[in-house]
CSV table of C-alpha atoms in Angstrom, one decimal:
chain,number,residue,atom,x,y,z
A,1079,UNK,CA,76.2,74.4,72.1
A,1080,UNK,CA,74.3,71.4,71.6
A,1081,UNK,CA,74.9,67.6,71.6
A,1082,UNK,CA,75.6,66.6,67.9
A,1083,UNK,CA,75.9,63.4,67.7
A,1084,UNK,CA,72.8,63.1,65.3
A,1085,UNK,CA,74.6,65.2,62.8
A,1086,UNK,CA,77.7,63.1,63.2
A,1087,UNK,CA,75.8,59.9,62.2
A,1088,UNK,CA,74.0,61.5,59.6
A,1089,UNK,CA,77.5,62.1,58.0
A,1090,UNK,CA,78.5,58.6,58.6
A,1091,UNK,CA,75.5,57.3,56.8
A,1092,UNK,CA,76.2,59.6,54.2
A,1093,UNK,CA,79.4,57.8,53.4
A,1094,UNK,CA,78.0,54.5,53.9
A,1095,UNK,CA,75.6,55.2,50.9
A,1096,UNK,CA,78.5,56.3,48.8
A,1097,UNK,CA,80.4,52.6,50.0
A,1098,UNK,CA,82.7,54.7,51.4
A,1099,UNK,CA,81.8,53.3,54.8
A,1100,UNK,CA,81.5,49.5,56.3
A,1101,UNK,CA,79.2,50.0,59.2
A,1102,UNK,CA,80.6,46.2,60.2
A,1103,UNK,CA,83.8,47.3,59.7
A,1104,UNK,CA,86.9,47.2,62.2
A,1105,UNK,CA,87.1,51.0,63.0
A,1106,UNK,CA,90.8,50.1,62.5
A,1107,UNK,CA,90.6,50.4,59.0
A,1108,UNK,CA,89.5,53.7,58.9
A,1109,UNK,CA,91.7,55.0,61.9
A,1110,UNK,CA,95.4,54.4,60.7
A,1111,UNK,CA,98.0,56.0,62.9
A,1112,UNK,CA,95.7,54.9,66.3
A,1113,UNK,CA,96.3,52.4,68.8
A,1114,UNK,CA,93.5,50.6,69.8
A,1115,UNK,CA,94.0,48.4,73.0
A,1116,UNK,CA,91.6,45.5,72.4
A,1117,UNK,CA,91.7,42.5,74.8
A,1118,UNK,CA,89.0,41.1,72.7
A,1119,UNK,CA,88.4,39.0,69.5
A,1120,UNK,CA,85.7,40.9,68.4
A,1121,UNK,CA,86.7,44.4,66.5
A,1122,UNK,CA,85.0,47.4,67.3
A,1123,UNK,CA,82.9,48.2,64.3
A,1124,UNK,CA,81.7,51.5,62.6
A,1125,UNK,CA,78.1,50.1,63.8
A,1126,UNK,CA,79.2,49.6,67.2
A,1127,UNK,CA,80.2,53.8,67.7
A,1128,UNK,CA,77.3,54.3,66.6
A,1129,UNK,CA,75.2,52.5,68.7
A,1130,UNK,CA,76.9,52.9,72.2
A,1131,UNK,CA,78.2,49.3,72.1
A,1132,UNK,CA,82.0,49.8,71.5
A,1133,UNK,CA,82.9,48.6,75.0
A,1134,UNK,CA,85.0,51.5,74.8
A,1135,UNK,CA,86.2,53.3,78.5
A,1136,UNK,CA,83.9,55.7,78.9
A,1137,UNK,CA,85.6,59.2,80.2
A,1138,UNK,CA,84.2,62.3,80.8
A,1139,UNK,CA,86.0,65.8,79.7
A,1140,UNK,CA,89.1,66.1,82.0
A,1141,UNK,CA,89.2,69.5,83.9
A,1142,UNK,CA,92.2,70.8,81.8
A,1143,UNK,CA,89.8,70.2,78.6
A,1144,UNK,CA,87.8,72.9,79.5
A,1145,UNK,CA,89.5,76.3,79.4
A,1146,UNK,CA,88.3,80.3,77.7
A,1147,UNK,CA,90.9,80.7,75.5
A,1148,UNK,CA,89.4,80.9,72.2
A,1149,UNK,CA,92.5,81.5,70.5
A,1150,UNK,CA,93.8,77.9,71.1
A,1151,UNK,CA,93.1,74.8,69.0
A,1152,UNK,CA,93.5,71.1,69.7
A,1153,UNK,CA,92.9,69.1,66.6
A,1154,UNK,CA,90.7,65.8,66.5
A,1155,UNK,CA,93.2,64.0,65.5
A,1156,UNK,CA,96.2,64.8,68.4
A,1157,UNK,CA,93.2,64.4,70.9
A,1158,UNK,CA,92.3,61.3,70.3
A,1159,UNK,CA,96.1,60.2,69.6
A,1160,UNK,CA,96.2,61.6,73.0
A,1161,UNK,CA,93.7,60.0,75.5
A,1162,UNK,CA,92.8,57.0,73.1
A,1163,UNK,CA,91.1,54.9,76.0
A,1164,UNK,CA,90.7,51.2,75.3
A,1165,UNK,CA,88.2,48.4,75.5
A,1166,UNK,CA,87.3,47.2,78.6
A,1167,UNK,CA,84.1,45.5,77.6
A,1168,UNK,CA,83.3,43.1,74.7
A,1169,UNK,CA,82.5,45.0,71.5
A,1170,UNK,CA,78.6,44.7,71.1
A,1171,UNK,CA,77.7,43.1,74.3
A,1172,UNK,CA,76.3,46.1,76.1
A,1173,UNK,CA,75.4,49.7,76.0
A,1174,UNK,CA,77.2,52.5,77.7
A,1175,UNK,CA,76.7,56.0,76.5
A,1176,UNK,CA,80.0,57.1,75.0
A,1177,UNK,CA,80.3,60.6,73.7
A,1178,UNK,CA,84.4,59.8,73.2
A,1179,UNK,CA,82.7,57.1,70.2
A,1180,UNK,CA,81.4,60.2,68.3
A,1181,UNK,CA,84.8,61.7,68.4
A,1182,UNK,CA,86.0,58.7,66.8
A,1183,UNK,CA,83.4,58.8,64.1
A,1184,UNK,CA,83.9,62.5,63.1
A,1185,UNK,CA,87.7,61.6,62.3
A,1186,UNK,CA,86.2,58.4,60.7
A,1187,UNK,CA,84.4,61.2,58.5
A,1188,UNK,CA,87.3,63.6,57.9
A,1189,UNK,CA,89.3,60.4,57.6
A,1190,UNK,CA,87.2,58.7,54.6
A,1191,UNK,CA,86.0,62.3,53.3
A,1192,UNK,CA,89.4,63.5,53.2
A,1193,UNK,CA,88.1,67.0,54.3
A,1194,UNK,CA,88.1,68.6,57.6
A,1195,UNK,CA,85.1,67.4,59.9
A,1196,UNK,CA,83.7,71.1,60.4
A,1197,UNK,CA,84.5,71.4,56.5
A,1198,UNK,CA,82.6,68.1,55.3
A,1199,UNK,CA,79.8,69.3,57.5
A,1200,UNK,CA,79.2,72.8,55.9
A,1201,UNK,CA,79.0,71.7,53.0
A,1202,UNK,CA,77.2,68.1,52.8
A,1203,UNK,CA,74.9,69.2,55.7
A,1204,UNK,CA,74.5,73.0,56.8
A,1205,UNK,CA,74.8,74.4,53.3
A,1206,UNK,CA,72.0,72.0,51.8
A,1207,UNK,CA,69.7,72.6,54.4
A,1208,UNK,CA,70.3,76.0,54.4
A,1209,UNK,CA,71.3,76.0,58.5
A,1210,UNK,CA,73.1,79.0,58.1
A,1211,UNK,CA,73.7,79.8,61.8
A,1212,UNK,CA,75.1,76.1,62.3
A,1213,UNK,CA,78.7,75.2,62.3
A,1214,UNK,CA,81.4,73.3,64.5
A,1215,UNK,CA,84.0,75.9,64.4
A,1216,UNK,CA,83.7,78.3,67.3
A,1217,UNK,CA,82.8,81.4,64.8
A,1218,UNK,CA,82.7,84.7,66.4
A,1219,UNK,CA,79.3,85.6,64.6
A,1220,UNK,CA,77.7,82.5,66.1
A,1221,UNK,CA,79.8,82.6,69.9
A,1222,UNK,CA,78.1,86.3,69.6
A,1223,UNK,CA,74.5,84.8,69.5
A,1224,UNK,CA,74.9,82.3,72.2
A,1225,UNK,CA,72.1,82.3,74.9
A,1226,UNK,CA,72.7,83.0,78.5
A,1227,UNK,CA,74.0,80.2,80.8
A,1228,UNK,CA,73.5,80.0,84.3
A,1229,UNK,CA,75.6,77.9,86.9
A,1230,UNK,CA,73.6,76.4,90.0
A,1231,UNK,CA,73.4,79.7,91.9
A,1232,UNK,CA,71.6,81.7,89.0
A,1233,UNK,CA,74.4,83.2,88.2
A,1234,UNK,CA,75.6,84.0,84.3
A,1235,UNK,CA,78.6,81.9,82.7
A,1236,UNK,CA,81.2,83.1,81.0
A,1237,UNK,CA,80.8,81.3,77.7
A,1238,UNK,CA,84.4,78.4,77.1
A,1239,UNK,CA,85.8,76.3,75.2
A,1240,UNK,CA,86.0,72.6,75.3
A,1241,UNK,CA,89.0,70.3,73.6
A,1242,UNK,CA,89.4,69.5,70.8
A,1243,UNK,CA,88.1,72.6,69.1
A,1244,UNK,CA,85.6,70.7,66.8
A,1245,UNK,CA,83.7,68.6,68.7
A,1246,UNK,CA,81.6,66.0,66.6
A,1247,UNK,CA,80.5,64.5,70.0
A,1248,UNK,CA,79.2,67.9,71.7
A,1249,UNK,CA,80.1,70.9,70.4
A,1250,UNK,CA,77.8,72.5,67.4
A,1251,UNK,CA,76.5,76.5,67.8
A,1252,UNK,CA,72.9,76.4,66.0
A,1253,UNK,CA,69.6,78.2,66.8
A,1254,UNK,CA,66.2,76.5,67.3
A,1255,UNK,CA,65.1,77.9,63.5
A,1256,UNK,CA,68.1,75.7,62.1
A,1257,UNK,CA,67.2,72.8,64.1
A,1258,UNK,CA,63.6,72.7,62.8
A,1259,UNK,CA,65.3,72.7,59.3
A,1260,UNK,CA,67.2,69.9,60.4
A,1261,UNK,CA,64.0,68.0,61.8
A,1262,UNK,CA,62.0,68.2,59.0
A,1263,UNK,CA,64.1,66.9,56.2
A,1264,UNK,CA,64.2,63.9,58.3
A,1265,UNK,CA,60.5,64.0,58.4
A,1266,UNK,CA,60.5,64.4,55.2
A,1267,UNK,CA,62.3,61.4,54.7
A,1268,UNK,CA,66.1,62.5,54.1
A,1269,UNK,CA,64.5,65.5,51.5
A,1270,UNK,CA,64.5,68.8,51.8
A,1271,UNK,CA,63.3,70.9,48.9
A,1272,UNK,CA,65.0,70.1,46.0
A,1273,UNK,CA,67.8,68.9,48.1
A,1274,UNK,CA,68.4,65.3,49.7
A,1275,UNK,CA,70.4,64.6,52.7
A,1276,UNK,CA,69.9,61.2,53.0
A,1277,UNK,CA,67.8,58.2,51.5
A,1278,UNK,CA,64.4,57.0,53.1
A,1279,UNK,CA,66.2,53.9,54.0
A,1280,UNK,CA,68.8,55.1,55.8
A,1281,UNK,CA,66.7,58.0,57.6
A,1282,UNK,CA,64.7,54.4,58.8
A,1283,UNK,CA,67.7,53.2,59.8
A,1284,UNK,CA,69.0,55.8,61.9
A,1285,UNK,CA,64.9,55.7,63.3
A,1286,UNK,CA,65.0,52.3,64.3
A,1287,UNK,CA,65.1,51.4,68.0
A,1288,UNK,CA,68.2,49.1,68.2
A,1289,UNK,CA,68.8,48.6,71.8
A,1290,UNK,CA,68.0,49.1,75.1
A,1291,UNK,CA,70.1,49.9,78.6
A,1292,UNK,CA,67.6,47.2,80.2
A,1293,UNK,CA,64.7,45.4,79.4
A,1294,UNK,CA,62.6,47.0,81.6
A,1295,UNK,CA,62.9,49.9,80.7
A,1296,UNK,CA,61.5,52.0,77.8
Protein backbone atom coordinates (compact mmCIF):
# COMPACT_ATOMS: atom_id res chain seq x y z
CA UNK A 1 0.00 0.00 0.00
CA UNK A 2 1.31 3.32 -0.45
CA UNK A 3 0.59 6.95 0.78
CA UNK A 4 -1.66 8.52 -1.95
CA UNK A 5 -2.15 11.64 -1.22
CA UNK A 6 -0.45 12.83 -4.54
CA UNK A 7 -3.02 11.04 -6.56
CA UNK A 8 -5.79 12.54 -4.39
CA UNK A 9 -4.67 16.08 -5.24
CA UNK A 10 -4.12 15.39 -8.65
CA UNK A 11 -7.86 14.60 -8.77
CA UNK A 12 -8.71 17.75 -6.98
CA UNK A 13 -6.89 19.78 -9.49
CA UNK A 14 -8.46 17.93 -12.01
CA UNK A 15 -11.83 19.38 -11.03
CA UNK A 16 -10.46 22.68 -10.33
CA UNK A 17 -9.61 22.97 -14.08
CA UNK A 18 -13.10 21.96 -15.04
CA UNK A 19 -14.42 24.99 -12.29
CA UNK A 20 -15.85 22.27 -10.67
CA UNK A 21 -13.57 23.07 -7.68
CA UNK A 22 -12.89 26.53 -5.51
CA UNK A 23 -9.52 25.77 -4.06
CA UNK A 24 -10.54 29.05 -1.65
CA UNK A 25 -13.60 27.56 -1.04
CA UNK A 26 -15.30 26.69 2.42
CA UNK A 27 -14.95 22.90 2.32
CA UNK A 28 -18.53 23.28 3.61
CA UNK A 29 -19.84 23.76 0.34
CA UNK A 30 -18.67 20.72 -1.02
CA UNK A 31 -19.32 18.54 2.16
CA UNK A 32 -23.23 18.77 2.84
CA UNK A 33 -24.49 16.38 5.40
CA UNK A 34 -21.08 17.12 7.67
CA UNK A 35 -20.62 18.97 10.72
CA UNK A 36 -17.76 20.85 10.95
CA UNK A 37 -16.93 22.33 14.50
CA UNK A 38 -15.24 25.55 13.70
CA UNK A 39 -14.42 27.98 16.57
CA UNK A 40 -12.98 30.17 14.03
CA UNK A 41 -13.90 32.95 11.54
CA UNK A 42 -11.80 31.72 8.96
CA UNK A 43 -13.40 28.62 6.87
CA UNK A 44 -11.32 25.80 6.09
CA UNK A 45 -10.69 25.98 2.39
CA UNK A 46 -10.23 23.26 -0.38
CA UNK A 47 -6.53 24.93 -0.47
CA UNK A 48 -6.05 24.59 3.12
CA UNK A 49 -6.52 20.23 2.89
CA UNK A 50 -4.41 20.41 0.64
CA UNK A 51 -1.63 22.09 2.07
CA UNK A 52 -1.63 20.67 5.72
CA UNK A 53 -3.07 24.01 7.01
CA UNK A 54 -6.67 23.10 7.98
CA UNK A 55 -6.07 23.39 11.70
CA UNK A 56 -7.92 20.29 11.64
CA UNK A 57 -7.31 17.60 14.96
CA UNK A 58 -4.93 15.53 13.75
CA UNK A 59 -5.70 11.69 14.71
CA UNK A 60 -4.04 8.79 13.89
CA UNK A 61 -5.94 5.34 12.84
CA UNK A 62 -7.80 4.10 16.02
CA UNK A 63 -6.91 0.41 16.88
CA UNK A 64 -10.43 -0.85 15.94
CA UNK A 65 -9.67 0.70 12.27
CA UNK A 66 -7.30 -1.82 11.64
CA UNK A 67 -8.70 -5.29 11.33
CA UNK A 68 -8.20 -8.61 8.45
CA UNK A 69 -11.47 -8.98 7.41
CA UNK A 70 -11.48 -8.27 3.84
CA UNK A 71 -15.04 -8.95 3.49
CA UNK A 72 -16.08 -5.77 5.46
CA UNK A 73 -16.54 -2.32 4.02
CA UNK A 74 -16.83 1.06 5.76
CA UNK A 75 -17.68 3.74 3.27
CA UNK A 76 -15.89 7.29 3.08
CA UNK A 77 -18.67 8.86 3.76
CA UNK A 78 -20.14 7.06 7.27
CA UNK A 79 -16.29 7.34 8.33
CA UNK A 80 -15.95 10.64 8.19
CA UNK A 81 -19.74 11.28 9.52
CA UNK A 82 -18.29 9.18 12.16
CA UNK A 83 -15.04 10.60 13.70
CA UNK A 84 -15.39 14.14 11.97
CA UNK A 85 -12.67 15.82 14.34
CA UNK A 86 -12.89 19.65 14.53
CA UNK A 87 -10.65 22.66 14.31
CA UNK A 88 -8.59 23.35 17.02
CA UNK A 89 -6.17 25.69 15.24
CA UNK A 90 -6.88 28.71 13.02
CA UNK A 91 -7.42 27.60 9.34
CA UNK A 92 -4.10 28.55 7.48
CA UNK A 93 -1.98 29.59 10.35
CA UNK A 94 0.19 26.56 10.63
CA UNK A 95 1.19 23.24 9.21
CA UNK A 96 0.37 19.91 10.76
CA UNK A 97 0.48 16.84 8.67
CA UNK A 98 -3.03 15.60 8.41
CA UNK A 99 -3.73 12.39 6.52
CA UNK A 100 -7.64 12.75 7.93
CA UNK A 101 -7.53 16.17 5.26
CA UNK A 102 -7.01 13.72 2.30
CA UNK A 103 -9.97 11.77 3.40
CA UNK A 104 -11.95 14.76 3.23
CA UNK A 105 -10.71 15.64 -0.27
CA UNK A 106 -11.47 12.24 -1.76
CA UNK A 107 -15.20 12.70 -0.70
CA UNK A 108 -14.71 16.29 -2.00
CA UNK A 109 -13.94 14.33 -5.37
CA UNK A 110 -16.68 11.69 -5.25
CA UNK A 111 -18.79 14.56 -3.85
CA UNK A 112 -18.31 17.07 -7.02
CA UNK A 113 -17.60 14.04 -9.51
CA UNK A 114 -20.61 12.41 -8.52
CA UNK A 115 -18.78 8.99 -9.00
CA UNK A 116 -17.27 6.79 -6.41
CA UNK A 117 -13.69 7.91 -5.36
CA UNK A 118 -12.03 4.45 -6.41
CA UNK A 119 -14.38 4.80 -9.56
CA UNK A 120 -13.38 8.61 -10.54
CA UNK A 121 -9.81 7.42 -10.04
CA UNK A 122 -9.80 4.45 -12.54
CA UNK A 123 -10.93 6.08 -14.91
CA UNK A 124 -9.61 9.86 -15.02
CA UNK A 125 -6.17 8.62 -13.60
CA UNK A 126 -5.13 4.76 -13.75
CA UNK A 127 -6.87 4.10 -17.10
CA UNK A 128 -5.08 7.15 -18.92
CA UNK A 129 -1.90 6.39 -17.73
CA UNK A 130 -2.21 2.96 -18.32
CA UNK A 131 -1.39 2.00 -14.33
CA UNK A 132 -3.03 -1.09 -14.66
CA UNK A 133 -1.90 -2.70 -11.40
CA UNK A 134 -3.14 0.56 -9.48
CA UNK A 135 -6.47 0.88 -7.73
CA UNK A 136 -8.00 1.90 -4.31
CA UNK A 137 -10.27 -1.01 -3.91
CA UNK A 138 -8.66 -3.89 -2.06
CA UNK A 139 -8.77 -6.26 -5.42
CA UNK A 140 -7.83 -9.71 -4.90
CA UNK A 141 -5.49 -9.78 -8.11
CA UNK A 142 -3.58 -6.85 -6.67
CA UNK A 143 -3.71 -8.04 -2.48
CA UNK A 144 -2.24 -11.31 -4.37
CA UNK A 145 0.88 -9.24 -5.56
CA UNK A 146 1.63 -7.44 -2.39
CA UNK A 147 5.27 -7.51 -1.14
CA UNK A 148 6.38 -9.02 2.06
CA UNK A 149 6.01 -6.99 5.30
CA UNK A 150 7.99 -7.44 8.25
CA UNK A 151 7.12 -6.24 11.91
CA UNK A 152 10.20 -5.10 14.18
CA UNK A 153 11.35 -8.68 14.96
CA UNK A 154 11.80 -9.75 11.20
CA UNK A 155 9.05 -11.48 11.24
CA UNK A 156 6.30 -11.65 8.10
CA UNK A 157 2.81 -9.75 8.44
CA UNK A 158 -0.23 -10.99 7.70
CA UNK A 159 -1.40 -8.44 5.08
CA UNK A 160 -5.08 -6.05 6.77
CA UNK A 161 -7.15 -3.88 6.19
CA UNK A 162 -7.55 -0.35 7.31
CA UNK A 163 -11.04 1.80 7.59
CA UNK A 164 -12.72 3.06 5.47
CA UNK A 165 -12.12 0.55 2.62
CA UNK A 166 -10.99 3.27 0.08
CA UNK A 167 -8.49 5.17 1.49
CA UNK A 168 -7.72 8.43 -0.57
CA UNK A 169 -5.30 9.41 2.42
CA UNK A 170 -3.19 5.92 2.42
CA UNK A 171 -4.45 3.20 0.98
CA UNK A 172 -3.60 2.59 -3.03
CA UNK A 173 -2.00 -1.17 -4.17
CA UNK A 174 0.41 -0.12 -7.18
CA UNK A 175 3.84 -1.54 -8.30
CA UNK A 176 7.04 0.47 -8.78
CA UNK A 177 6.47 0.06 -12.93
CA UNK A 178 3.07 2.03 -12.44
CA UNK A 179 4.56 4.57 -10.35
CA UNK A 180 7.27 5.51 -12.87
CA UNK A 181 4.17 5.97 -15.24
CA UNK A 182 2.79 8.14 -12.82
CA UNK A 183 6.21 10.14 -12.47
CA UNK A 184 6.79 10.85 -15.74
CA UNK A 185 3.62 12.32 -17.03
CA UNK A 186 4.33 14.81 -14.42
CA UNK A 187 7.71 15.22 -15.86
CA UNK A 188 6.33 15.54 -18.78
CA UNK A 189 4.33 18.29 -17.68
CA UNK A 190 0.73 16.73 -17.03
CA UNK A 191 1.18 14.66 -20.69
CA UNK A 192 1.53 11.31 -21.19
CA UNK A 193 1.43 10.04 -24.74
CA UNK A 194 -1.45 11.22 -26.43
CA UNK A 195 -3.08 11.50 -23.11
CA UNK A 196 -3.09 14.54 -20.65
CA UNK A 197 -3.63 14.37 -16.98
CA UNK A 198 -3.22 17.61 -16.13
CA UNK A 199 -2.14 21.22 -17.54
CA UNK A 200 1.56 22.55 -17.19
CA UNK A 201 0.16 25.02 -14.92
CA UNK A 202 -1.38 23.15 -12.50
CA UNK A 203 1.45 20.29 -12.51
CA UNK A 204 3.55 23.79 -11.41
CA UNK A 205 1.27 24.36 -9.03
CA UNK A 206 1.13 21.23 -7.30
CA UNK A 207 5.41 21.59 -7.72
CA UNK A 208 5.57 24.67 -5.91
CA UNK A 209 7.04 24.78 -2.40
CA UNK A 210 4.25 26.55 -0.34
CA UNK A 211 5.23 26.17 3.12
CA UNK A 212 7.43 25.16 5.54
CA UNK A 213 7.08 23.29 9.32
CA UNK A 214 9.91 26.05 10.37
CA UNK A 215 12.00 28.40 8.92
CA UNK A 216 15.00 26.69 9.66
CA UNK A 217 14.44 23.99 8.18
CA UNK A 218 14.57 22.79 4.64
Amino acid sequence: MLSSLAFTALAVMQLAEQGKIDLNEDIQTYLPGIEIVNPFDTPVTVAHLLTHRSGLEVRDPRTEDIHSDFERRVTIEEYVQKHMPPVVREPGTSYMYDNFAFLLLGLIVQNVSEQPFEQYMEAHVFQPLAMNNSSFEPEPRLLEQLATGYDAALQPMEPYMIDPTVMPHGGMLSTAEDMGKFIAAFLNEGAAGTERILSASSVEAMSAYRYAMHPLLP
